[in-house]
Coordinates of C-alpha atoms in Angstrom, one line a residue:
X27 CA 0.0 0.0 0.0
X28 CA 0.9 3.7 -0.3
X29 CA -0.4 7.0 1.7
X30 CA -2.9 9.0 -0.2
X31 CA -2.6 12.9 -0.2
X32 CA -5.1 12.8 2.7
X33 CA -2.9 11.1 5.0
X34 CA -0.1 13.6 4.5
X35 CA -1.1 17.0 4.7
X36 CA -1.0 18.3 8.1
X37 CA 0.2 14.8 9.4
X38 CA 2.6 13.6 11.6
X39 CA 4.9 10.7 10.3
X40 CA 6.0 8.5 13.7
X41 CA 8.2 5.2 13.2
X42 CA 6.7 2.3 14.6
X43 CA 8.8 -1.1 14.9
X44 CA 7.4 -4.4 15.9
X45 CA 9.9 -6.9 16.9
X46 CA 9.4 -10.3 17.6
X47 CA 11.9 -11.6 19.9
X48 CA 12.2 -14.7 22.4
X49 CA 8.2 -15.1 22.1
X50 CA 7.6 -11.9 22.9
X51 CA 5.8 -8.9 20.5
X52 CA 7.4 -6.0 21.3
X53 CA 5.9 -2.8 20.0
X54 CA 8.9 0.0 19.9
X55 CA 8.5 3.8 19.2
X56 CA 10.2 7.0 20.2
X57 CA 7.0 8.1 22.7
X58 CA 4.8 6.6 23.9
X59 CA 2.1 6.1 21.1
X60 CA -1.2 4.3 20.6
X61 CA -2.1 3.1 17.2
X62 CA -6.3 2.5 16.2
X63 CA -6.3 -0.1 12.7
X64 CA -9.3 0.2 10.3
X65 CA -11.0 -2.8 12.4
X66 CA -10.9 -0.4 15.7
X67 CA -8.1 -2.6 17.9
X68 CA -5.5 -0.4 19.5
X69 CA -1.9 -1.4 19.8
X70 CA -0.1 0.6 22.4
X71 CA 3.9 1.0 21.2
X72 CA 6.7 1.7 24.4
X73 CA 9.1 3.9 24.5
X74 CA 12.3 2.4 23.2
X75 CA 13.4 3.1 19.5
X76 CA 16.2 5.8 18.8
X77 CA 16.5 6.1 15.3
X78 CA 17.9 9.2 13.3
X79 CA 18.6 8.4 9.9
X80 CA 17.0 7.8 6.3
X81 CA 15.0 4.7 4.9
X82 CA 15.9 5.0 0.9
X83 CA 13.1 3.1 -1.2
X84 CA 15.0 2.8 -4.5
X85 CA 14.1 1.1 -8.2
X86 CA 16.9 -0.1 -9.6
X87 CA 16.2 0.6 -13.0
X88 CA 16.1 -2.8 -15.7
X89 CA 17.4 -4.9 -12.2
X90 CA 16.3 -8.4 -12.2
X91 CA 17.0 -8.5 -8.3
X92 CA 15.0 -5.7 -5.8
X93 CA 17.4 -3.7 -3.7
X94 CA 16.4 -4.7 -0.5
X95 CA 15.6 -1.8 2.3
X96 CA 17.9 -1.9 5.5
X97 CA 17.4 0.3 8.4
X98 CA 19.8 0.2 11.7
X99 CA 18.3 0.8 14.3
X100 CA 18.9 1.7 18.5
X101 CA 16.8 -0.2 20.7
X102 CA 16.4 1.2 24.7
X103 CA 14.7 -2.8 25.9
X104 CA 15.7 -2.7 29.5
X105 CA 12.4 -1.7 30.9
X106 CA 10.6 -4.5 28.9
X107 CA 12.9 -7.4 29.0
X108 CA 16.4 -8.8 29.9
X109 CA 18.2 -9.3 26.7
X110 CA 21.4 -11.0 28.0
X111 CA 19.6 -13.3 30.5
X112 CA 17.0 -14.4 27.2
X113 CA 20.2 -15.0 25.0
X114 CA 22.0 -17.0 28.3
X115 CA 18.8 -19.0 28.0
X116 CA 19.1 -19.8 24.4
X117 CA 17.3 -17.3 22.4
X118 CA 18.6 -16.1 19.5
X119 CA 18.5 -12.5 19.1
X120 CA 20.1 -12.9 15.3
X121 CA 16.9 -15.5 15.0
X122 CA 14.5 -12.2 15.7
X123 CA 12.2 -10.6 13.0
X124 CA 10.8 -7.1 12.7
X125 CA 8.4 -4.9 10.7
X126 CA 9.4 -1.2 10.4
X127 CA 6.1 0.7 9.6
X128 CA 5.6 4.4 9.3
X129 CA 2.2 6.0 10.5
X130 CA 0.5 9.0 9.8
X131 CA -0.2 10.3 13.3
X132 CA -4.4 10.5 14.1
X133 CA -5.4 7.6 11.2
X134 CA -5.3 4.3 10.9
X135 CA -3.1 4.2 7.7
X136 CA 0.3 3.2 7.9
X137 CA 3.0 2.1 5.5
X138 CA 5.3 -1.0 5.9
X139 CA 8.3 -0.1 4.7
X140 CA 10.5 -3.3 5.6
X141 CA 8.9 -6.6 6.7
X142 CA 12.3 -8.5 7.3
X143 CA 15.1 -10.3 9.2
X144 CA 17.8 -9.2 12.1
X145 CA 21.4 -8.7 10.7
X146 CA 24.7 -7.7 13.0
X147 CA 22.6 -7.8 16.5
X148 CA 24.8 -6.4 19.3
X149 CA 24.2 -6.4 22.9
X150 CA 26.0 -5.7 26.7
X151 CA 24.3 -5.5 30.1
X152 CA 20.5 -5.4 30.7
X153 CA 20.6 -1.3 31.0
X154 CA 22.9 -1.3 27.6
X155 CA 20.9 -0.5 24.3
X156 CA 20.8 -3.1 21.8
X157 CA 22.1 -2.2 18.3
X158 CA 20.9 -4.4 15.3
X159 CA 20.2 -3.8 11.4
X160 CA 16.1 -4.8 10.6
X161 CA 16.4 -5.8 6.5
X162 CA 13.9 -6.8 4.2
X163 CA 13.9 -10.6 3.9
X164 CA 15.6 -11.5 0.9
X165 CA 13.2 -13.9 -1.8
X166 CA 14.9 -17.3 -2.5
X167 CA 13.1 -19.6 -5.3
X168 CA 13.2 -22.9 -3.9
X169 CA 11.0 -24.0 -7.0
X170 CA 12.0 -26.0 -9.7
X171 CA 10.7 -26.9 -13.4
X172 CA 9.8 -28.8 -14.9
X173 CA 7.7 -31.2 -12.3
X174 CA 10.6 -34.1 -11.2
X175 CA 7.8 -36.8 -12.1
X176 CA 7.3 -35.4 -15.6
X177 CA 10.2 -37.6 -17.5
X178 CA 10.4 -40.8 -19.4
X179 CA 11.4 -43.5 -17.7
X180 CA 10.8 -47.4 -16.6
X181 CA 7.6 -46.4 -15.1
X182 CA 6.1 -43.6 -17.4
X183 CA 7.3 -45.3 -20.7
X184 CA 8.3 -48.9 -20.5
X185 CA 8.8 -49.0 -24.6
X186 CA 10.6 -45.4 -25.2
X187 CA 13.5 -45.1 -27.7
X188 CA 17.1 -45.5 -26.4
X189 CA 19.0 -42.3 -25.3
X190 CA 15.7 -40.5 -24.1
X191 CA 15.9 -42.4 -20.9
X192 CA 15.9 -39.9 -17.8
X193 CA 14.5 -36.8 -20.7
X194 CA 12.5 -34.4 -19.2
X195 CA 9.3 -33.6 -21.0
X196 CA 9.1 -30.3 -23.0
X197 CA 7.3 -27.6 -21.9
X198 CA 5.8 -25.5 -24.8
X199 CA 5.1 -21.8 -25.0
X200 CA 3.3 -20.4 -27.8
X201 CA 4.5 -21.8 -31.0
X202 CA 7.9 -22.0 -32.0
X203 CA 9.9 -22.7 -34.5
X204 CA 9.5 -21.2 -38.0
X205 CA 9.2 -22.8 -41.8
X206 CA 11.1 -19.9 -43.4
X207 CA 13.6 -20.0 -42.4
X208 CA 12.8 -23.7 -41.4
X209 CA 13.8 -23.4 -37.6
X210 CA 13.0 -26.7 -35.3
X211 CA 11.1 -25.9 -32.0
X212 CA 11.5 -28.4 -29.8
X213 CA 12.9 -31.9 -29.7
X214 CA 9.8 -34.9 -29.3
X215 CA 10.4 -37.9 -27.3
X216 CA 10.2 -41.3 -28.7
X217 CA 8.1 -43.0 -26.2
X218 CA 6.5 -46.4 -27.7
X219 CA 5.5 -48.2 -30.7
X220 CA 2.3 -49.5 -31.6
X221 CA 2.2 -51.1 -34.8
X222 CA 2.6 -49.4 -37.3
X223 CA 2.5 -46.1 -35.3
X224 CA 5.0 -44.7 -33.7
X225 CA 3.8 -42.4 -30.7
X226 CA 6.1 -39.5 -29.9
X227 CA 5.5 -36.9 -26.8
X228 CA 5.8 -33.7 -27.7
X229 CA 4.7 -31.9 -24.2
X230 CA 4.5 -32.6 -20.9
X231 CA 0.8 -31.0 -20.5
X232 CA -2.0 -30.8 -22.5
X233 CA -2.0 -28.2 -25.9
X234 CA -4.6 -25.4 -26.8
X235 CA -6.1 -24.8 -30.1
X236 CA -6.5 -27.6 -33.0
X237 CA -5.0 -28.3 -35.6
X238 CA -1.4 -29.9 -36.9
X239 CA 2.0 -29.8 -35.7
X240 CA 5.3 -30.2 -38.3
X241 CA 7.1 -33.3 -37.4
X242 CA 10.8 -33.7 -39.1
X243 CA 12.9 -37.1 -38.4
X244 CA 16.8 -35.6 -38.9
X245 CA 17.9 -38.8 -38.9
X246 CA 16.2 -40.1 -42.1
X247 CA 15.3 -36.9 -43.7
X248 CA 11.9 -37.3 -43.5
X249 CA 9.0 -35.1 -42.5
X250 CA 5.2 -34.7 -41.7
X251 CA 2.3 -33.4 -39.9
X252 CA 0.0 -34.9 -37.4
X253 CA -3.1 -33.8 -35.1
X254 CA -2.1 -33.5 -31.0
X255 CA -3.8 -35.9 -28.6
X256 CA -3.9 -35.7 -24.8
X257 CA -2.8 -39.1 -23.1
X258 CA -1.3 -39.5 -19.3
X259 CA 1.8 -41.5 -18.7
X260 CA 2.6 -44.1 -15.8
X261 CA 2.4 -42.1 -13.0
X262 CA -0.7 -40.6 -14.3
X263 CA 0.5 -37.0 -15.6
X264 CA -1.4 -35.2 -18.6
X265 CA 1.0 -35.1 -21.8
X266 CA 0.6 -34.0 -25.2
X267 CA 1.7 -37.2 -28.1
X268 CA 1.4 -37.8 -32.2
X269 CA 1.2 -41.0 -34.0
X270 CA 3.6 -41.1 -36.9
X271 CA 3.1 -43.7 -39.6
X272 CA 5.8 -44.0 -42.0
X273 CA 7.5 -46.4 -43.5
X274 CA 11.4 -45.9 -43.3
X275 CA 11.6 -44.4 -39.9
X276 CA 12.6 -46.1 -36.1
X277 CA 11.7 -45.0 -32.9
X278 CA 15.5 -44.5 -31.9
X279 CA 15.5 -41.7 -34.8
X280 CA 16.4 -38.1 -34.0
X281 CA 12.6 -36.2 -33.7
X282 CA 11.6 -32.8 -33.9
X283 CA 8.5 -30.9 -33.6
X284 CA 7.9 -26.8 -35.6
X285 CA 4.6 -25.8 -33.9
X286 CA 3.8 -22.6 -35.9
X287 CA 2.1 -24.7 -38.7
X288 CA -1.4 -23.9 -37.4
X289 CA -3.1 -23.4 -34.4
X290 CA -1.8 -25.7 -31.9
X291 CA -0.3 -24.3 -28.8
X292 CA 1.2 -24.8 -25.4
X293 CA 0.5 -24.4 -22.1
X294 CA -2.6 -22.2 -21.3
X295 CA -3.7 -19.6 -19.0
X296 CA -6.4 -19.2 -16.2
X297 CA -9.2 -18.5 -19.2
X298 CA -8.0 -21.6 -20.7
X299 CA -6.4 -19.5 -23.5
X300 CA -2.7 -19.6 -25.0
X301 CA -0.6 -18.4 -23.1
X302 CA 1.6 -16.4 -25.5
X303 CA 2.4 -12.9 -23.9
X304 CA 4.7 -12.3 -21.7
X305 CA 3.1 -10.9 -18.9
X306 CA 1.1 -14.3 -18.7
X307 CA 3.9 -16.2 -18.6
X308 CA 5.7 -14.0 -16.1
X309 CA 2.4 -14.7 -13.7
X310 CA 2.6 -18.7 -14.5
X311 CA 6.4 -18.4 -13.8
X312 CA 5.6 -17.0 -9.8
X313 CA 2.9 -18.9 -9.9
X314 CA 5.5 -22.0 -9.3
X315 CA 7.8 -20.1 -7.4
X316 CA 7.7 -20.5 -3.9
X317 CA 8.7 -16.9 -3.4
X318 CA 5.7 -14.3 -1.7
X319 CA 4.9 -11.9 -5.0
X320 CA 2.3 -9.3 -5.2
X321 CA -0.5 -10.8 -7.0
X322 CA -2.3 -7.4 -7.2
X323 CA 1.1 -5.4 -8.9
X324 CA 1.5 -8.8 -11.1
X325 CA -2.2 -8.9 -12.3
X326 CA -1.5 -4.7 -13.3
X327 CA 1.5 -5.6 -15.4
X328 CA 0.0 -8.5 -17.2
X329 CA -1.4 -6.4 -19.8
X330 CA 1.3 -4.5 -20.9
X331 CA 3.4 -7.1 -21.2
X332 CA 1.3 -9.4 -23.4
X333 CA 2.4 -7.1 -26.1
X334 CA 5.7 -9.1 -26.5
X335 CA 4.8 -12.2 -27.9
X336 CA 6.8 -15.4 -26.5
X337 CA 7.3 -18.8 -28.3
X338 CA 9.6 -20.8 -27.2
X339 CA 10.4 -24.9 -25.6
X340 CA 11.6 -25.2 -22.1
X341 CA 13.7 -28.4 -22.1
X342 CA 16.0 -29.3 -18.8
X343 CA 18.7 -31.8 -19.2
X344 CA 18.1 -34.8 -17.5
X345 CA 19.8 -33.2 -13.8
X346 CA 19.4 -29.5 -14.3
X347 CA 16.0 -28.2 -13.4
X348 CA 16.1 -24.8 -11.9
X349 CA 13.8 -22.3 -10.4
X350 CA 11.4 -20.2 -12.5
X351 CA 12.6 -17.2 -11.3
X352 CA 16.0 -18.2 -12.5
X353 CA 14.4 -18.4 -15.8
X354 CA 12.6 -15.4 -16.0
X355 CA 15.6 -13.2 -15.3
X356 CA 17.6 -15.2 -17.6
X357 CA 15.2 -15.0 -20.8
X358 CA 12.5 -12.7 -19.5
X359 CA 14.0 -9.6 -17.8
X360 CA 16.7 -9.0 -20.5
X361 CA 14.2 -8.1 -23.1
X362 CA 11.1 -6.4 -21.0
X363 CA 11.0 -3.1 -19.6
X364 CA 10.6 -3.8 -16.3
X365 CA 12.5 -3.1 -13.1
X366 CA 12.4 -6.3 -9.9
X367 CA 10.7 -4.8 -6.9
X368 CA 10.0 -5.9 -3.3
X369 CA 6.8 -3.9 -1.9
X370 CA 4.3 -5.3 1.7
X371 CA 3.1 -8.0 -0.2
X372 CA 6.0 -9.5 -2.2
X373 CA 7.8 -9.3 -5.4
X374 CA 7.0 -7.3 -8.0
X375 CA 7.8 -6.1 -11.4
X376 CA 7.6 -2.3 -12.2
X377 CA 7.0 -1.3 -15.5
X378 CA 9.9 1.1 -16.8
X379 CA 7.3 4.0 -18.3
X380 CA 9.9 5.5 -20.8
X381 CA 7.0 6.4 -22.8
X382 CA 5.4 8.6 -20.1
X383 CA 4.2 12.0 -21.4
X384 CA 2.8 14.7 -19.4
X385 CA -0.5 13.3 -19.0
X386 CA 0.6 10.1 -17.3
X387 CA 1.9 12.7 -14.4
X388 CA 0.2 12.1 -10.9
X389 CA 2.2 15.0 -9.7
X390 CA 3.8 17.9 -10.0
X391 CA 6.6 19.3 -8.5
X392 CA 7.1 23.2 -8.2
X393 CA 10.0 24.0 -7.1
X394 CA 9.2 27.5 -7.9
X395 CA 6.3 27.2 -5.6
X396 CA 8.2 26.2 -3.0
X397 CA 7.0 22.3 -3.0
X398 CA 11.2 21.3 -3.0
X399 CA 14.7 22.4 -2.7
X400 CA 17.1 21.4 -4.9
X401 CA 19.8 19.1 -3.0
X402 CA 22.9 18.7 -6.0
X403 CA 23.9 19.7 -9.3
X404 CA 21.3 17.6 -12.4
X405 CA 23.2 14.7 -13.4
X406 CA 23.9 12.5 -16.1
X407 CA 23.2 8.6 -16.5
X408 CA 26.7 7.1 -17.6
X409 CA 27.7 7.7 -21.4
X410 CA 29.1 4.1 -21.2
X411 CA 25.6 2.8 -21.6
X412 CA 24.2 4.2 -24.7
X413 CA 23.6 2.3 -28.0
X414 CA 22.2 3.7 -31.0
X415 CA 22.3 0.4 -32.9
X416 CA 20.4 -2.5 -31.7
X417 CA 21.2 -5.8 -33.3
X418 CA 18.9 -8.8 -31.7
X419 CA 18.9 -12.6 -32.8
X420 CA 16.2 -14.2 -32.1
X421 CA 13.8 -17.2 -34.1
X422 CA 16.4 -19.8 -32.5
X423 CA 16.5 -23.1 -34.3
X424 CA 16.3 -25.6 -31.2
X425 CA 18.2 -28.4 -32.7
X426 CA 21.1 -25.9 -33.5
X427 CA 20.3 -23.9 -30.7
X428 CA 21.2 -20.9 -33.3
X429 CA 19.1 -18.0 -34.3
X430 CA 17.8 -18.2 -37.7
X431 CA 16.6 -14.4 -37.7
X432 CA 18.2 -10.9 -36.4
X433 CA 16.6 -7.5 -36.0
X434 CA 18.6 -4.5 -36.9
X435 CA 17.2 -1.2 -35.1
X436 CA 20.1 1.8 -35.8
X437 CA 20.6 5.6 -36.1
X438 CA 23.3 5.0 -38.9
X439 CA 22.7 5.5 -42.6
X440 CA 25.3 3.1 -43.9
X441 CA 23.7 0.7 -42.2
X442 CA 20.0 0.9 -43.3
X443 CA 21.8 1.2 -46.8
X444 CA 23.6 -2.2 -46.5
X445 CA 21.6 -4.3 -44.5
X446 CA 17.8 -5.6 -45.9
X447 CA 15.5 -4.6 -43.2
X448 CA 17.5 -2.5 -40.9
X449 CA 15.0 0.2 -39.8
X450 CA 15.5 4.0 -37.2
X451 CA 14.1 5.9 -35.1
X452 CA 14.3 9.6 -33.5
X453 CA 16.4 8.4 -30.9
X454 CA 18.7 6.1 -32.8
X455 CA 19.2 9.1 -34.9
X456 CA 19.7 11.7 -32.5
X457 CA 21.8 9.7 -30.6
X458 CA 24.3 8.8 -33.6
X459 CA 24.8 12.5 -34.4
X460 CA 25.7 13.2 -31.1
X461 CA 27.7 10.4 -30.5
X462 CA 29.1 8.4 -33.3
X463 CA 27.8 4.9 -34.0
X464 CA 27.6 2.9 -30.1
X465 CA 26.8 -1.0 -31.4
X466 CA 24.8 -3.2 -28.8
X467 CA 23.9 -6.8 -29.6
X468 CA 22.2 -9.2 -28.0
X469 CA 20.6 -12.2 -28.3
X470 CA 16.6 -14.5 -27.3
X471 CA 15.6 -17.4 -27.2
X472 CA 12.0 -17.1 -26.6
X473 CA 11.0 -14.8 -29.8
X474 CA 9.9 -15.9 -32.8
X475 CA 8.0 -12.8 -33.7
X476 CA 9.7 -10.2 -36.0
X477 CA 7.0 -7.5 -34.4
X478 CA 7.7 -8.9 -30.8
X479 CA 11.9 -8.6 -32.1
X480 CA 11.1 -4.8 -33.1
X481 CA 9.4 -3.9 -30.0
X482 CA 12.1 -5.2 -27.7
X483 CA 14.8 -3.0 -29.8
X484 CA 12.9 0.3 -29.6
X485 CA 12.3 0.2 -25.6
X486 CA 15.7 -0.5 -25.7
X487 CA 16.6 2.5 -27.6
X488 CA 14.2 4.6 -25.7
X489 CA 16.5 3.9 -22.3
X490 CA 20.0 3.7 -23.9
X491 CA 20.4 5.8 -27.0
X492 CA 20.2 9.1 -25.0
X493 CA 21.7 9.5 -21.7
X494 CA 18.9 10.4 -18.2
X495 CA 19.3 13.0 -16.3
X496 CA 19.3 12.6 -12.6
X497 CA 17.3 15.4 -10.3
X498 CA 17.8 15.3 -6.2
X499 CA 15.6 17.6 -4.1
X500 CA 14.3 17.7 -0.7
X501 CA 10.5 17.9 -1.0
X502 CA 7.4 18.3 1.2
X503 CA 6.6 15.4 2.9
X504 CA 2.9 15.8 1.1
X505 CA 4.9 14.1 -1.5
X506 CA 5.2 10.9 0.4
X507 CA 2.5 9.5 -1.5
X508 CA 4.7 8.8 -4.5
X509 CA 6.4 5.6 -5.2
X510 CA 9.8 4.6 -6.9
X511 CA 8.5 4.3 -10.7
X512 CA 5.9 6.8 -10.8
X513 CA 5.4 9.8 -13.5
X514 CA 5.9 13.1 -12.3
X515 CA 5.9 16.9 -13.6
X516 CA 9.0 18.8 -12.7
X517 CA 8.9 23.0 -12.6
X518 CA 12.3 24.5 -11.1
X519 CA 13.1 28.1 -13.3
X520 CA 16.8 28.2 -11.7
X521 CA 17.7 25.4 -14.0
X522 CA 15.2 26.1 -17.2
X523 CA 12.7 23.2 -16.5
X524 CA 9.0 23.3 -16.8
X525 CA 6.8 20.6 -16.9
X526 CA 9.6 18.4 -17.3
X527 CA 8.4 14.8 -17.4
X528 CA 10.2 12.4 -14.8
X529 CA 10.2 9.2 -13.3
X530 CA 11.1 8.4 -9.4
X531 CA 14.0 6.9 -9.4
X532 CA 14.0 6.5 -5.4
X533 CA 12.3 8.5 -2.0
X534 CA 14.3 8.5 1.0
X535 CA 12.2 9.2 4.3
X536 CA 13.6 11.2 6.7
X537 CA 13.2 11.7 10.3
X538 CA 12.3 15.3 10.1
X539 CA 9.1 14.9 8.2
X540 CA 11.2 16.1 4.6
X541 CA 11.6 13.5 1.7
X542 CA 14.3 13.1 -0.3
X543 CA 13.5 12.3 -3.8
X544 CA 15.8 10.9 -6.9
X545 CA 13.9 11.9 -9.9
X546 CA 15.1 10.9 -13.5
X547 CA 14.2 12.9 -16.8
X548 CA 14.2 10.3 -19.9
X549 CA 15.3 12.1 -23.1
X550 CA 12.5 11.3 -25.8
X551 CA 12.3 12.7 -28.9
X552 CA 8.8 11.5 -29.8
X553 CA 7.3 13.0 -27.0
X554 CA 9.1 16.3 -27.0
X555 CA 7.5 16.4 -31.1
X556 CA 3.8 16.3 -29.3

């Protein structure tokens, strides 16, 4: 959650800590304080928390990993409990967990601004104060994919083809592979013969839509089509198979399924639908995490997202599962524009709004008006970053495991004169005149789409072919209602800005009722044409 205007204005903030230590709930302020919740209980906090500095809550833009909130903290206990006596006695005072909230005095909102674990406790006598750091609990992914059942062996496929002993089963997304270029999308499993078919797996779930898939045998140079059918192995799991009839073909052949031959896809969503965005797959990843995320902030996202279309096979060797986050930030996070983010409820993805005109403000900030001060001199973002040519490979051939397919995004006229199908843009441009041709190349393996391959190179020019600026001001604490992320107006004369559109780059509460704010200006062509 986040404070609303209302909660602000003429407020005071208090800290508020609740530590659980030894069995016991302690409830810590500065004062004496008594805090009402929307459901009418009262919680009286003691006397006992010295704390004077700053709690930063930062987005790290385009992370794949939150940057986690710490907050060190003096605690006065001596009056409540006997700290020394409780650790002779075998409690643990690193074992201790605490929730750092920050209330607007006379309501019942509060925020949580770390919900987390005890790091570097220190303590002396029972009159000494105790010294310890309270840090958001770190998310671990303790998940793993595919399911460990899901893969042929003795008991699921008595009959399969020698060498796929111990294979995983493929997990599909979308469709892909491609027929021009011809580009494989995943390898099919040889699982039993029943004369005079031979019945490969192609997923480990069931498929949506109807239609064909491509088969291709590499080892006899042979190919086909056939219709999906749902079937459950020996322990009972849901699969996806074909029967293949032909003639010079044997089940210990080298298989291989393209599914962009008609409307047969993978796994689906919670409609029952393809999944083929990635913003639903994203949600089906953390659905098998074991990670807490923020179903709420995900569902938001989702949307957005599904603009990038994702095909692609997920295919384990027999030994190597690994979590789905692990995958998301290795094929996911590299080509969305979204920045990791731990909030109250979880993980969460921010969307990186490099788009963001004016009218996607919830803000404005007047310095002129006296709303902030400005703390430093306007920065820069580093000039090692930017790119003004994008090259991405992508339409991977599975059996190769080579890209069959690049997308050439550039601000350089010799190259959209050499190379068929190398299109610009305004910042490309821009950013080639001011800086000489910059090169950055990358690769996917989970596009297939040439539109989906053109979207991820212009976010990606958006954030890297100009260099940010950087703003730092001490504002009213009115402004606490903003959130790393979030579009703001900026109005400061002394430095010739009006209107300037920003995003918070990171809010640091202070003590004193100021906020510090990191505000980043994203140089955009386009929008400065509107």
């Amino acid at each position: 959650m986040a404070f609303d205007l209302s909660h602000l204005t003429g407020r005071e903030l208090v800290w508020l800590l609740d530590l659980k230590f030894a069995g016991e709930d302690l409830r810590l302020a500065r004062d004496f304080e008594t805090y009402t919740d929307n459901d009418g209980e009262s919680y009286t906090y003691q006397p006992g928390l010295d704390w004077g500095a700053t709690l930063s809550d930062t987005i790290d833009l385009l992370s794949d990993a939150p940057s986690l909130r710490q907050a060190p903290l003096t605690l006065h206990l001596g009056s409540l409990l006997n700290v020394p006596e409780l650790v002779a006695g075998g409690h643990d005072l690193a074992a201790a967990t605490g929730k750092l909230w920050l209330w607007a005095r006379g309501t019942s909102e509060r925020l949580l601004l770390i919900d987390g674990e005890v790091l570097d406790p220190q303590y002396g006598a029972r009159h000494e104060p105790v010294t310890l750091t309270i840090e958001e609990a770190s998310y671990d992914d303790r998940g793993l994919i595919p399911n460990a059942r899901a893969k042929v062996d003795a008991t699921t496929f008595s009959n399969a083809a020698e060498g796929v002993e111990d294979e995983f089963y493929p997990i599909i997304v979308g469709q892909p592979g491609g027929t021009s270029p011809k580009a494989y999308g995943s390898p099919a499993l040889a699982v039993n013969h029943v004369a005079p078919n031979f019945v490969l797996l192609i997923a480990g779930h069931p498929v949506t839509g109807s239609g064909t898939v491509s088969w291709f045998n590499e080892t006899q140079g042979v190919a086909g089509t056939a219709t999906p059918s749902s079937a459950s192995d020996g322990r009972g799991l849901e699969i996806a198979q074909i029967s293949v009839n032909h003639g010079s073909v044997t089940i210990n052949d080298e298989w291989w399924i393209i599914w962009s031959s008609s409307d047969v896809t993978g796994i689906a969503d919670h409609d029952g639908g393809a999944i083929r965005g990635a913003g639903s797959l994203l949600r089906w990843m953390l659905e098998r995490s074991t990670v807490r995320w923020d179903r709420g902030r995900i569902a938001a996202i989702v949307e957005p997202l599904n603009l990038f279309q994702i095909d692609c096979s997920i295919v384990p060797s027999p030994g190597e599962r690994f979590s789905p986050l692990d995958w998301v930030s290795e094929h996911l996070l590299p080509i969305l524009p979204i920045s990791a983010r731990q909030g109250p409820e979880g993980l969460y993805y921010s969307l990186f709004r490099y788009d963001a005109t004016a009218a996607d403000a919830i803000a404005e900030i007047n310095v002129d008006r006296l709303d902030a001060t400005r703390d430093n001199a306007v920065s820069y973002s580093s000039v090692d970053q930017i790119a003004n040519e994008f090259r991405l490979s992508y339409r991977p051939n599975a059996k190769e495991n080579k890209p069959s397919a690049t997308h050439v995004l550039t601000g350089d006229d010799e190259t959209i004169a050499s190379e068929a199908g190398a299109v610009s843009n305004a910042p490309c441009r821009i950013s080639r005149d001011r800086f000489g041709k910059r090169v950055h190349e990358l690769r996917t393996d989970v596009v297939y789409n040439a539109a989906t391959a053109g979207r991820i190179c212009g976010w990606l020019s958006h954030a890297f072919a100009l260099p940010s600026r950087v703003f730092t001001y001490t504002a009213n604490q009115e402004f606490g209602f903003l959130q790393p992320g979030d579009v703001i107006k900026l109005t400061d004369s002394e430095i010739y800005v009006s209107d300037l559109v920003c995003l918070v780059d990171s809010i640091q509460w202070q003590e004193t009722g100021l906020l510090g704010l990191t505000l980043r200006a994203i140089d955009n062509p386009a929008r400065e044409l509107l």
